[in-house]
């Protein structure tokens, strides 16, 4: 499923919380990444809190490379992307996660080793670190609430990378025309009417079979994209059928 | 920046950890969402751990709607998406976050109120909950490590939604032709040579100005996408210039 492209290396600078090391390792594993490097970490990768939050991505924490300076951490890489919550007063190309993924798909990147650098939780990367990176990636967020958790930032970029490497089949949507979908309240009204009336018949036959039969029936109606008019019609059908039942002699 | 479309409502079912409630609130705020509903929560939204991890998204936790059953939580919605890590043995349309976003951009969804439902951390949504949702969203992950943290799952879907509502300018990439980018090790070699030689001249003039001047110089070279041959050339230039300095009479 994965294309031939090179996997990005995640580089965390001066990370403060062991929980974040664990969460980053977990989400890296979720999205098929495995190489983690730490520059001057304030938290230790084998801290019990890191291991607990990695939820099984222990190998990533165990294989981590720790360096005392940034230059050493990136010496073997051809290309280094900084991440930042905001654009600095510094000449630099800023990519979104989507344009980053488009960029690294280009032929000239197919053979390159590249890293993505994330700064400390409280401050992000200093301009000194930024100056040593080729380009920056900024995740577009709500400008009124732009402080993204470290593991969430890794998550979004790793997710985009993984998507770009996977072939995802697109699903078709059902055309509704000009009608309006029913609300779930209307759907519940219909389902309750249906259940009540079915209870009065021999529909379930064996009462132990009702839960699974009823779940299947609910699923059947719920996935039909029924409109408000559809539901009115169906309620009418159920009503009519039940009244005819009432009138039947025993 | 935001289009007219309706914001999805996030619905968490039987969430176990207060930390996850806080992290979900934070990432909702990051990506412009604000309406949170909890069905039979095992953790409380105003638990100190939830508030701490919300990092300022207190309003979302404070405005949360809590219900004892799922039907009540979705009664006013027209459309409900389940989220699941894997496809169930149940007839249901499965969307990726990207096809979900494509779907809700269609005209018939512009007026609809819709919710996205996330199950408990350990088990995900039961099939009984799944049966009450119109469609499902599955985030494609590494099949060997598919257990995505609750807040990360919300993050990825909220991120895709926010992207779909924002107009993002695409950045152009620099064409490199058939040359190879230098490694950061080679770049560091060049920068060290440059700094050493500049130290021997009066280039910085005032020593207190060096840090900012040097940062700007590093940034200038780093963002040029220099090739290995470029760096060899530049090292030669620096070498040649410094030798001519050596030979100059004082």
mmCIF file of N, CA and C in Angstrom, chain A residues 26 29-32 54-57 71 74-75 77-80 90-92 94-99 103 106 108 112 127-128 131-134 140-142 145 147-149 151-152 155-156 159-160 162-163 168 170-171 173-174 181-185 188 191 215 218-219 222-223 225, chain B residues 26 29-32 54-57 71 74-75 77-80 90-92 94-95 97-99 103 106 108 112 127-128 131-134 140-142 145 147-149 151-152 155-156 159-160 162-163 168 170-171 173-174 181-185 188 191 215 218-219 222-223 225:
data_model
loop_
_atom_site.group_PDB
_atom_site.id
_atom_site.type_symbol
_atom_site.label_atom_id
_atom_site.label_comp_id
_atom_site.label_asym_id
_atom_site.label_seq_id
_atom_site.Cartn_x
_atom_site.Cartn_y
_atom_site.Cartn_z
ATOM 1 N N UNK A 26 2.810 7.180 19.698
ATOM 2 C CA UNK A 26 1.593 6.442 19.344
ATOM 3 C C UNK A 26 1.051 6.898 17.991
ATOM 4 N N UNK A 29 3.078 5.775 15.030
ATOM 5 C CA UNK A 29 2.774 4.381 14.675
ATOM 6 C C UNK A 29 1.437 4.289 13.944
ATOM 7 N N UNK A 30 0.447 5.055 14.391
ATOM 8 C CA UNK A 30 -0.859 5.069 13.717
ATOM 9 C C UNK A 30 -0.720 5.398 12.244
ATOM 10 N N UNK A 31 0.198 6.330 11.942
ATOM 11 C CA UNK A 31 0.299 6.791 10.557
ATOM 12 C C UNK A 31 1.593 6.322 9.883
ATOM 13 N N UNK A 32 2.102 5.184 10.347
ATOM 14 C CA UNK A 32 3.164 4.501 9.622
ATOM 15 C C UNK A 32 4.545 5.128 9.699
ATOM 16 N N UNK A 54 2.232 5.841 25.037
ATOM 17 C CA UNK A 54 2.588 5.326 23.702
ATOM 18 C C UNK A 54 1.687 4.146 23.336
ATOM 19 N N UNK A 55 1.038 3.527 24.326
ATOM 20 C CA UNK A 55 0.083 2.434 24.103
ATOM 21 C C UNK A 55 0.602 1.418 23.086
ATOM 22 N N UNK A 56 1.803 0.910 23.346
ATOM 23 C CA UNK A 56 2.299 -0.152 22.487
ATOM 24 C C UNK A 56 3.288 0.290 21.422
ATOM 25 N N UNK A 57 3.478 1.598 21.265
ATOM 26 C CA UNK A 57 4.486 2.060 20.290
ATOM 27 C C UNK A 57 5.839 2.180 20.997
ATOM 28 N N UNK A 71 22.212 20.577 15.073
ATOM 29 C CA UNK A 71 23.006 20.292 13.881
ATOM 30 C C UNK A 71 23.267 18.796 13.746
ATOM 31 N N UNK A 74 20.265 16.676 12.491
ATOM 32 C CA UNK A 74 19.841 16.793 11.087
ATOM 33 C C UNK A 74 20.986 16.606 10.093
ATOM 34 N N UNK A 75 22.158 16.233 10.604
ATOM 35 C CA UNK A 75 23.349 16.209 9.737
ATOM 36 C C UNK A 75 23.206 15.302 8.522
ATOM 37 N N UNK A 77 20.399 14.555 6.945
ATOM 38 C CA UNK A 77 19.162 14.813 6.191
ATOM 39 C C UNK A 77 19.416 15.808 5.061
ATOM 40 N N UNK A 78 18.657 15.661 3.988
ATOM 41 C CA UNK A 78 18.793 16.599 2.877
ATOM 42 C C UNK A 78 17.895 17.810 3.022
ATOM 43 N N UNK A 79 16.824 17.614 3.778
ATOM 44 C CA UNK A 79 15.838 18.671 3.802
ATOM 45 C C UNK A 79 15.161 18.665 5.174
ATOM 46 N N UNK A 80 15.012 19.858 5.725
ATOM 47 C CA UNK A 80 14.439 19.965 7.066
ATOM 48 C C UNK A 80 13.298 20.983 7.049
ATOM 49 N N UNK A 90 10.678 36.547 9.093
ATOM 50 C CA UNK A 90 11.879 35.889 8.565
ATOM 51 C C UNK A 90 11.529 35.383 7.171
ATOM 52 N N UNK A 91 12.393 35.597 6.206
ATOM 53 C CA UNK A 91 12.100 35.127 4.853
ATOM 54 C C UNK A 91 12.136 33.609 4.837
ATOM 55 N N UNK A 92 11.045 32.996 4.467
ATOM 56 C CA UNK A 92 10.935 31.538 4.553
ATOM 57 C C UNK A 92 9.678 31.140 3.811
ATOM 58 N N UNK A 94 6.414 29.108 3.577
ATOM 59 C CA UNK A 94 5.508 28.434 4.494
ATOM 60 C C UNK A 94 4.577 27.515 3.713
ATOM 61 N N UNK A 95 4.547 26.259 4.128
ATOM 62 C CA UNK A 95 3.660 25.283 3.507
ATOM 63 C C UNK A 95 2.537 24.952 4.485
ATOM 64 N N UNK A 96 1.364 24.569 3.934
ATOM 65 C CA UNK A 96 0.357 23.925 4.775
ATOM 66 C C UNK A 96 0.671 22.430 4.764
ATOM 67 N N UNK A 97 0.068 21.637 5.652
ATOM 68 C CA UNK A 97 0.303 20.191 5.572
ATOM 69 C C UNK A 97 -0.011 19.630 4.181
ATOM 70 N N UNK A 98 -1.044 20.170 3.526
ATOM 71 C CA UNK A 98 -1.407 19.669 2.203
ATOM 72 C C UNK A 98 -0.377 20.072 1.137
ATOM 73 N N UNK A 99 0.110 21.313 1.171
ATOM 74 C CA UNK A 99 1.102 21.695 0.155
ATOM 75 C C UNK A 99 2.443 21.033 0.461
ATOM 76 N N UNK A 103 4.446 18.864 -2.163
ATOM 77 C CA UNK A 103 5.855 19.169 -2.425
ATOM 78 C C UNK A 103 6.714 17.915 -2.408
ATOM 79 N N UNK A 106 6.934 15.461 -5.354
ATOM 80 C CA UNK A 106 7.611 15.821 -6.599
ATOM 81 C C UNK A 106 8.870 14.966 -6.779
ATOM 82 N N UNK A 108 11.944 15.437 -7.421
ATOM 83 C CA UNK A 108 13.234 15.762 -6.800
ATOM 84 C C UNK A 108 13.287 15.390 -5.321
ATOM 85 N N UNK A 112 15.258 11.990 -1.367
ATOM 86 C CA UNK A 112 15.813 12.804 -0.293
ATOM 87 C C UNK A 112 15.383 12.276 1.071
ATOM 88 N N UNK A 127 13.590 31.418 16.680
ATOM 89 C CA UNK A 127 14.024 31.829 15.343
ATOM 90 C C UNK A 127 15.398 31.271 14.983
ATOM 91 N N UNK A 128 16.227 30.999 16.001
ATOM 92 C CA UNK A 128 17.528 30.397 15.710
ATOM 93 C C UNK A 128 17.368 29.013 15.104
ATOM 94 N N UNK A 131 15.912 29.340 11.520
ATOM 95 C CA UNK A 131 16.888 29.764 10.512
ATOM 96 C C UNK A 131 17.663 28.594 9.927
ATOM 97 N N UNK A 132 17.711 27.462 10.665
ATOM 98 C CA UNK A 132 18.427 26.292 10.177
ATOM 99 C C UNK A 132 17.525 25.328 9.406
ATOM 100 N N UNK A 133 16.298 25.690 9.159
ATOM 101 C CA UNK A 133 15.370 24.815 8.425
ATOM 102 C C UNK A 133 15.072 25.408 7.044
ATOM 103 N N UNK A 134 14.906 24.535 6.053
ATOM 104 C CA UNK A 134 14.715 24.998 4.680
ATOM 105 C C UNK A 134 13.385 25.705 4.482
ATOM 106 N N UNK A 140 -3.058 25.400 9.381
ATOM 107 C CA UNK A 140 -4.064 26.459 9.513
ATOM 108 C C UNK A 140 -5.042 26.133 10.640
ATOM 109 N N UNK A 141 -5.128 27.018 11.589
ATOM 110 C CA UNK A 141 -6.041 26.826 12.726
ATOM 111 C C UNK A 141 -6.857 28.092 12.926
ATOM 112 N N UNK A 142 -7.828 27.987 13.797
ATOM 113 C CA UNK A 142 -8.628 29.126 14.229
ATOM 114 C C UNK A 142 -7.698 30.212 14.777
ATOM 115 N N UNK A 145 -7.609 30.802 18.457
ATOM 116 C CA UNK A 145 -7.249 29.715 19.384
ATOM 117 C C UNK A 145 -6.218 28.837 18.682
ATOM 118 N N UNK A 147 -3.152 27.668 19.656
ATOM 119 C CA UNK A 147 -2.174 26.830 20.356
ATOM 120 C C UNK A 147 -2.541 25.363 20.254
ATOM 121 N N UNK A 148 -1.852 24.684 19.325
ATOM 122 C CA UNK A 148 -2.149 23.278 19.040
ATOM 123 C C UNK A 148 -1.235 22.410 19.904
ATOM 124 N N UNK A 149 -1.789 21.395 20.543
ATOM 125 C CA UNK A 149 -0.989 20.448 21.313
ATOM 126 C C UNK A 149 0.064 19.795 20.405
ATOM 127 N N UNK A 151 1.322 16.737 20.203
ATOM 128 C CA UNK A 151 0.965 15.462 19.570
ATOM 129 C C UNK A 151 -0.107 15.658 18.492
ATOM 130 N N UNK A 152 -0.982 16.652 18.679
ATOM 131 C CA UNK A 152 -2.005 16.927 17.650
ATOM 132 C C UNK A 152 -1.347 17.471 16.392
ATOM 133 N N UNK A 155 0.216 14.691 14.688
ATOM 134 C CA UNK A 155 -0.880 13.878 14.174
ATOM 135 C C UNK A 155 -1.368 14.371 12.809
ATOM 136 N N UNK A 156 -1.630 15.670 12.711
ATOM 137 C CA UNK A 156 -2.182 16.230 11.477
ATOM 138 C C UNK A 156 -1.191 16.062 10.320
ATOM 139 N N UNK A 159 -0.794 12.333 9.498
ATOM 140 C CA UNK A 159 -2.017 11.914 8.814
ATOM 141 C C UNK A 159 -1.972 12.295 7.339
ATOM 142 N N UNK A 160 -1.609 13.549 7.052
ATOM 143 C CA UNK A 160 -1.540 13.979 5.650
ATOM 144 C C UNK A 160 -0.492 13.166 4.895
ATOM 145 N N UNK A 162 0.507 10.107 5.542
ATOM 146 C CA UNK A 162 0.012 8.740 5.361
ATOM 147 C C UNK A 162 -1.039 8.693 4.247
ATOM 148 N N UNK A 163 -1.944 9.702 4.228
ATOM 149 C CA UNK A 163 -2.945 9.754 3.160
ATOM 150 C C UNK A 163 -2.282 9.818 1.799
ATOM 151 N N UNK A 168 -6.717 5.629 -1.461
ATOM 152 C CA UNK A 168 -8.020 5.567 -0.806
ATOM 153 C C UNK A 168 -9.127 5.564 -1.848
ATOM 154 N N UNK A 170 -12.653 6.352 -3.185
ATOM 155 C CA UNK A 170 -13.659 7.355 -2.869
ATOM 156 C C UNK A 170 -15.040 6.713 -2.847
ATOM 157 N N UNK A 171 -15.852 7.182 -1.916
ATOM 158 C CA UNK A 171 -17.217 6.671 -1.810
ATOM 159 C C UNK A 171 -18.182 7.634 -2.489
ATOM 160 N N UNK A 173 -21.848 9.474 -2.927
ATOM 161 C CA UNK A 173 -22.905 9.880 -2.001
ATOM 162 C C UNK A 173 -24.251 9.735 -2.692
ATOM 163 N N UNK A 174 -25.285 9.589 -1.916
ATOM 164 C CA UNK A 174 -26.626 9.391 -2.465
ATOM 165 C C UNK A 174 -27.231 10.744 -2.826
ATOM 166 N N UNK A 181 -33.814 15.993 4.426
ATOM 167 C CA UNK A 181 -33.622 14.825 5.271
ATOM 168 C C UNK A 181 -34.439 14.965 6.544
ATOM 169 N N UNK A 182 -34.921 13.835 7.032
ATOM 170 C CA UNK A 182 -35.643 13.825 8.308
ATOM 171 C C UNK A 182 -34.684 14.124 9.447
ATOM 172 N N UNK A 183 -35.191 14.644 10.568
ATOM 173 C CA UNK A 183 -34.344 14.764 11.751
ATOM 174 C C UNK A 183 -34.303 13.408 12.441
ATOM 175 N N UNK A 184 -33.340 13.255 13.322
ATOM 176 C CA UNK A 184 -33.252 12.003 14.077
ATOM 177 C C UNK A 184 -34.444 11.880 15.021
ATOM 178 N N UNK A 185 -34.979 13.001 15.469
ATOM 179 C CA UNK A 185 -36.170 12.956 16.319
ATOM 180 C C UNK A 185 -37.335 12.326 15.571
ATOM 181 N N UNK A 188 -36.645 8.665 15.211
ATOM 182 C CA UNK A 188 -36.942 7.955 16.460
ATOM 183 C C UNK A 188 -38.440 7.762 16.640
ATOM 184 N N UNK A 191 -39.333 4.872 14.460
ATOM 185 C CA UNK A 191 -38.808 3.598 14.966
ATOM 186 C C UNK A 191 -39.583 3.148 16.211
ATOM 187 N N UNK A 215 -31.934 -4.381 15.972
ATOM 188 C CA UNK A 215 -30.779 -3.582 15.572
ATOM 189 C C UNK A 215 -30.679 -3.528 14.039
ATOM 190 N N UNK A 218 -33.349 -1.232 12.644
ATOM 191 C CA UNK A 218 -33.004 0.177 12.867
ATOM 192 C C UNK A 218 -31.940 0.620 11.870
ATOM 193 N N UNK A 219 -30.932 -0.237 11.707
ATOM 194 C CA UNK A 219 -29.847 0.097 10.784
ATOM 195 C C UNK A 219 -30.369 0.238 9.365
ATOM 196 N N UNK A 222 -32.127 3.565 9.146
ATOM 197 C CA UNK A 222 -31.265 4.720 9.387
ATOM 198 C C UNK A 222 -30.333 5.001 8.215
ATOM 199 N N UNK A 223 -29.900 3.956 7.533
ATOM 200 C CA UNK A 223 -28.940 4.199 6.442
ATOM 201 C C UNK A 223 -29.615 4.535 5.121
ATOM 202 N N UNK A 225 -31.125 7.317 4.233
ATOM 203 C CA UNK A 225 -31.226 8.748 3.927
ATOM 204 C C UNK A 225 -32.681 9.141 3.696
ATOM 205 N N UNK B 26 -9.952 21.339 23.449
ATOM 206 C CA UNK B 26 -8.869 22.183 22.930
ATOM 207 C C UNK B 26 -8.773 22.094 21.410
ATOM 208 N N UNK B 29 -11.546 23.800 19.545
ATOM 209 C CA UNK B 29 -11.320 25.252 19.461
ATOM 210 C C UNK B 29 -10.252 25.572 18.412
ATOM 211 N N UNK B 30 -9.204 24.745 18.349
ATOM 212 C CA UNK B 30 -8.165 24.958 17.335
ATOM 213 C C UNK B 30 -8.747 24.983 15.923
ATOM 214 N N UNK B 31 -9.729 24.117 15.699
ATOM 215 C CA UNK B 31 -10.266 23.987 14.351
ATOM 216 C C UNK B 31 -11.679 24.560 14.222
ATOM 217 N N UNK B 32 -11.986 25.527 15.082
ATOM 218 C CA UNK B 32 -13.185 26.337 14.884
ATOM 219 C C UNK B 32 -14.508 25.670 15.222
ATOM 220 N N UNK B 54 -7.790 21.355 28.519
ATOM 221 C CA UNK B 54 -8.505 22.162 27.518
ATOM 222 C C UNK B 54 -7.719 23.436 27.197
ATOM 223 N N UNK B 55 -6.776 23.819 28.068
ATOM 224 C CA UNK B 55 -5.888 24.962 27.835
ATOM 225 C C UNK B 55 -6.654 26.169 27.285
ATOM 226 N N UNK B 56 -7.691 26.552 28.011
ATOM 227 C CA UNK B 56 -8.373 27.785 27.627
ATOM 228 C C UNK B 56 -9.655 27.574 26.840
ATOM 229 N N UNK B 57 -9.928 26.341 26.428
ATOM 230 C CA UNK B 57 -11.192 26.089 25.712
ATOM 231 C C UNK B 57 -12.277 25.755 26.732
ATOM 232 N N UNK B 71 -30.368 8.780 21.699
ATOM 233 C CA UNK B 71 -31.468 9.316 20.903
ATOM 234 C C UNK B 71 -31.692 10.796 21.227
ATOM 235 N N UNK B 74 -29.129 13.251 19.687
ATOM 236 C CA UNK B 74 -29.136 13.487 18.244
ATOM 237 C C UNK B 74 -30.520 13.870 17.706
ATOM 238 N N UNK B 75 -31.485 14.059 18.614
ATOM 239 C CA UNK B 75 -32.883 14.241 18.171
ATOM 240 C C UNK B 75 -33.061 15.428 17.230
ATOM 241 N N UNK B 77 -30.812 16.632 15.116
ATOM 242 C CA UNK B 77 -29.865 16.608 13.985
ATOM 243 C C UNK B 77 -30.485 15.904 12.788
ATOM 244 N N UNK B 78 -30.078 16.338 11.600
ATOM 245 C CA UNK B 78 -30.571 15.690 10.387
ATOM 246 C C UNK B 78 -29.710 14.516 9.968
ATOM 247 N N UNK B 79 -28.458 14.554 10.392
ATOM 248 C CA UNK B 79 -27.546 13.555 9.867
ATOM 249 C C UNK B 79 -26.507 13.255 10.929
ATOM 250 N N UNK B 80 -26.227 11.976 11.110
ATOM 251 C CA UNK B 80 -25.296 11.569 12.156
ATOM 252 C C UNK B 80 -24.253 10.622 11.561
ATOM 253 N N UNK B 90 -21.777 -4.872 8.931
ATOM 254 C CA UNK B 90 -23.057 -4.152 8.957
ATOM 255 C C UNK B 90 -23.114 -3.312 7.690
ATOM 256 N N UNK B 91 -24.228 -3.332 7.009
ATOM 257 C CA UNK B 91 -24.334 -2.540 5.779
ATOM 258 C C UNK B 91 -24.308 -1.061 6.136
ATOM 259 N N UNK B 92 -23.356 -0.333 5.625
ATOM 260 C CA UNK B 92 -23.170 1.066 6.026
ATOM 261 C C UNK B 92 -22.177 1.679 5.044
ATOM 262 N N UNK B 94 -19.047 3.813 4.348
ATOM 263 C CA UNK B 94 -17.869 4.273 5.088
ATOM 264 C C UNK B 94 -17.183 5.385 4.312
ATOM 265 N N UNK B 95 -16.973 6.496 4.985
ATOM 266 C CA UNK B 95 -16.274 7.633 4.387
ATOM 267 C C UNK B 95 -14.894 7.765 5.030
ATOM 268 N N UNK B 97 -12.062 10.779 6.170
ATOM 269 C CA UNK B 97 -12.262 12.197 6.517
ATOM 270 C C UNK B 97 -12.354 13.079 5.274
ATOM 271 N N UNK B 98 -11.585 12.756 4.235
ATOM 272 C CA UNK B 98 -11.618 13.577 3.022
ATOM 273 C C UNK B 98 -12.930 13.413 2.252
ATOM 274 N N UNK B 99 -13.426 12.181 2.127
ATOM 275 C CA UNK B 99 -14.690 12.020 1.393
ATOM 276 C C UNK B 99 -15.855 12.543 2.231
ATOM 277 N N UNK B 103 -18.447 15.214 0.929
ATOM 278 C CA UNK B 103 -19.884 14.933 1.022
ATOM 279 C C UNK B 103 -20.651 16.116 1.602
ATOM 280 N N UNK B 106 -21.641 19.194 -0.458
ATOM 281 C CA UNK B 106 -22.678 19.130 -1.489
ATOM 282 C C UNK B 106 -23.890 19.963 -1.090
ATOM 283 N N UNK B 108 -27.028 19.546 -0.864
ATOM 284 C CA UNK B 108 -28.101 19.024 -0.007
ATOM 285 C C UNK B 108 -27.707 19.031 1.467
ATOM 286 N N UNK B 112 -28.274 21.325 6.527
ATOM 287 C CA UNK B 112 -28.527 20.257 7.491
ATOM 288 C C UNK B 112 -27.681 20.445 8.745
ATOM 289 N N UNK B 127 -22.115 -1.825 18.040
ATOM 290 C CA UNK B 127 -22.934 -1.929 16.832
ATOM 291 C C UNK B 127 -24.324 -1.346 17.038
ATOM 292 N N UNK B 128 -24.817 -1.349 18.296
ATOM 293 C CA UNK B 128 -26.126 -0.750 18.553
ATOM 294 C C UNK B 128 -26.091 0.753 18.278
ATOM 295 N N UNK B 131 -25.771 1.355 14.448
ATOM 296 C CA UNK B 131 -27.012 1.143 13.697
ATOM 297 C C UNK B 131 -27.871 2.404 13.673
ATOM 298 N N UNK B 132 -27.660 3.325 14.634
ATOM 299 C CA UNK B 132 -28.445 4.543 14.674
ATOM 300 C C UNK B 132 -27.781 5.710 13.939
ATOM 301 N N UNK B 133 -26.674 5.446 13.263
ATOM 302 C CA UNK B 133 -25.977 6.512 12.511
ATOM 303 C C UNK B 133 -26.133 6.273 11.013
ATOM 304 N N UNK B 134 -26.231 7.365 10.262
ATOM 305 C CA UNK B 134 -26.478 7.247 8.820
ATOM 306 C C UNK B 134 -25.291 6.662 8.070
ATOM 307 N N UNK B 140 -8.104 6.357 7.782
ATOM 308 C CA UNK B 140 -7.165 5.320 7.345
ATOM 309 C C UNK B 140 -5.878 5.415 8.183
ATOM 310 N N UNK B 141 -5.541 4.331 8.821
ATOM 311 C CA UNK B 141 -4.320 4.273 9.631
ATOM 312 C C UNK B 141 -3.534 3.023 9.272
ATOM 313 N N UNK B 142 -2.338 2.962 9.810
ATOM 314 C CA UNK B 142 -1.488 1.786 9.699
ATOM 315 C C UNK B 142 -2.266 0.571 10.227
ATOM 316 N N UNK B 145 -1.281 -0.892 13.512
ATOM 317 C CA UNK B 145 -1.306 -0.081 14.745
ATOM 318 C C UNK B 145 -2.452 0.904 14.610
ATOM 319 N N UNK B 147 -5.037 1.696 16.710
ATOM 320 C CA UNK B 147 -5.731 2.295 17.850
ATOM 321 C C UNK B 147 -5.362 3.774 17.997
ATOM 322 N N UNK B 148 -6.262 4.616 17.505
ATOM 323 C CA UNK B 148 -6.027 6.060 17.493
ATOM 324 C C UNK B 148 -6.622 6.658 18.770
ATOM 325 N N UNK B 149 -5.850 7.509 19.430
ATOM 326 C CA UNK B 149 -6.361 8.213 20.614
ATOM 327 C C UNK B 149 -7.608 9.024 20.249
ATOM 328 N N UNK B 151 -8.750 11.989 21.160
ATOM 329 C CA UNK B 151 -8.540 13.389 20.777
ATOM 330 C C UNK B 151 -7.850 13.499 19.411
ATOM 331 N N UNK B 152 -6.994 12.528 19.082
ATOM 332 C CA UNK B 152 -6.342 12.539 17.765
ATOM 333 C C UNK B 152 -7.368 12.294 16.667
ATOM 334 N N UNK B 155 -9.251 15.342 16.234
ATOM 335 C CA UNK B 155 -8.328 16.294 15.620
ATOM 336 C C UNK B 155 -8.283 16.159 14.096
ATOM 337 N N UNK B 156 -8.122 14.944 13.618
ATOM 338 C CA UNK B 156 -7.981 14.714 12.173
ATOM 339 C C UNK B 156 -9.260 15.115 11.441
ATOM 340 N N UNK B 159 -9.736 18.909 11.713
ATOM 341 C CA UNK B 159 -8.754 19.534 10.813
ATOM 342 C C UNK B 159 -9.253 19.507 9.373
ATOM 343 N N UNK B 160 -9.737 18.358 8.913
ATOM 344 C CA UNK B 160 -10.231 18.266 7.535
ATOM 345 C C UNK B 160 -11.431 19.202 7.333
ATOM 346 N N UNK B 162 -12.074 21.965 8.968
ATOM 347 C CA UNK B 162 -11.606 23.361 8.971
ATOM 348 C C UNK B 162 -10.935 23.712 7.644
ATOM 349 N N UNK B 163 -10.121 22.778 7.119
ATOM 350 C CA UNK B 163 -9.488 23.018 5.813
ATOM 351 C C UNK B 163 -10.535 23.266 4.745
ATOM 352 N N UNK B 168 -7.150 28.241 1.363
ATOM 353 C CA UNK B 168 -5.703 28.159 1.577
ATOM 354 C C UNK B 168 -4.972 28.458 0.278
ATOM 355 N N UNK B 170 -2.033 28.130 -2.202
ATOM 356 C CA UNK B 170 -1.008 27.118 -2.448
ATOM 357 C C UNK B 170 0.344 27.786 -2.675
ATOM 358 N N UNK B 171 1.378 27.150 -2.170
ATOM 359 C CA UNK B 171 2.726 27.687 -2.337
ATOM 360 C C UNK B 171 3.423 26.973 -3.489
ATOM 361 N N UNK B 173 6.735 25.431 -5.389
ATOM 362 C CA UNK B 173 8.007 24.874 -4.938
ATOM 363 C C UNK B 173 9.090 25.242 -5.932
ATOM 364 N N UNK B 174 10.325 25.226 -5.473
ATOM 365 C CA UNK B 174 11.447 25.618 -6.320
ATOM 366 C C UNK B 174 11.879 24.429 -7.164
ATOM 367 N N UNK B 181 20.145 17.858 -3.685
ATOM 368 C CA UNK B 181 20.251 18.785 -2.562
ATOM 369 C C UNK B 181 21.407 18.380 -1.652
ATOM 370 N N UNK B 182 22.033 19.370 -1.052
ATOM 371 C CA UNK B 182 23.096 19.105 -0.088
ATOM 372 C C UNK B 182 22.493 18.502 1.174
ATOM 373 N N UNK B 183 23.293 17.773 1.932
ATOM 374 C CA UNK B 183 22.825 17.330 3.247
ATOM 375 C C UNK B 183 23.022 18.474 4.231
ATOM 376 N N UNK B 184 22.351 18.372 5.366
ATOM 377 C CA UNK B 184 22.529 19.401 6.395
ATOM 378 C C UNK B 184 23.942 19.328 6.966
ATOM 379 N N UNK B 185 24.570 18.152 6.934
ATOM 380 C CA UNK B 185 25.960 18.035 7.381
ATOM 381 C C UNK B 185 26.866 18.889 6.513
ATOM 382 N N UNK B 188 26.206 22.494 7.285
ATOM 383 C CA UNK B 188 26.870 22.895 8.530
ATOM 384 C C UNK B 188 28.365 23.101 8.316
ATOM 385 N N UNK B 191 28.692 26.465 6.754
ATOM 386 C CA UNK B 191 28.381 27.557 7.685
ATOM 387 C C UNK B 191 29.488 27.725 8.728
ATOM 388 N N UNK B 215 22.350 34.783 12.537
ATOM 389 C CA UNK B 215 21.112 34.063 12.311
ATOM 390 C C UNK B 215 20.562 34.391 10.910
ATOM 391 N N UNK B 218 22.643 32.607 8.298
ATOM 392 C CA UNK B 218 22.326 31.170 8.245
ATOM 393 C C UNK B 218 21.003 30.939 7.523
ATOM 394 N N UNK B 219 20.024 31.762 7.872
ATOM 395 C CA UNK B 219 18.709 31.615 7.251
ATOM 396 C C UNK B 219 18.797 31.849 5.748
ATOM 397 N N UNK B 222 20.317 28.738 4.213
ATOM 398 C CA UNK B 222 19.524 27.521 4.406
ATOM 399 C C UNK B 222 18.291 27.487 3.519
ATOM 400 N N UNK B 223 17.698 28.662 3.272
ATOM 401 C CA UNK B 223 16.466 28.631 2.487
ATOM 402 C C UNK B 223 16.697 28.647 0.979
ATOM 403 N N UNK B 225 17.808 26.234 -0.969
ATOM 404 C CA UNK B 225 17.773 24.926 -1.636
ATOM 405 C C UNK B 225 19.078 24.656 -2.361
#
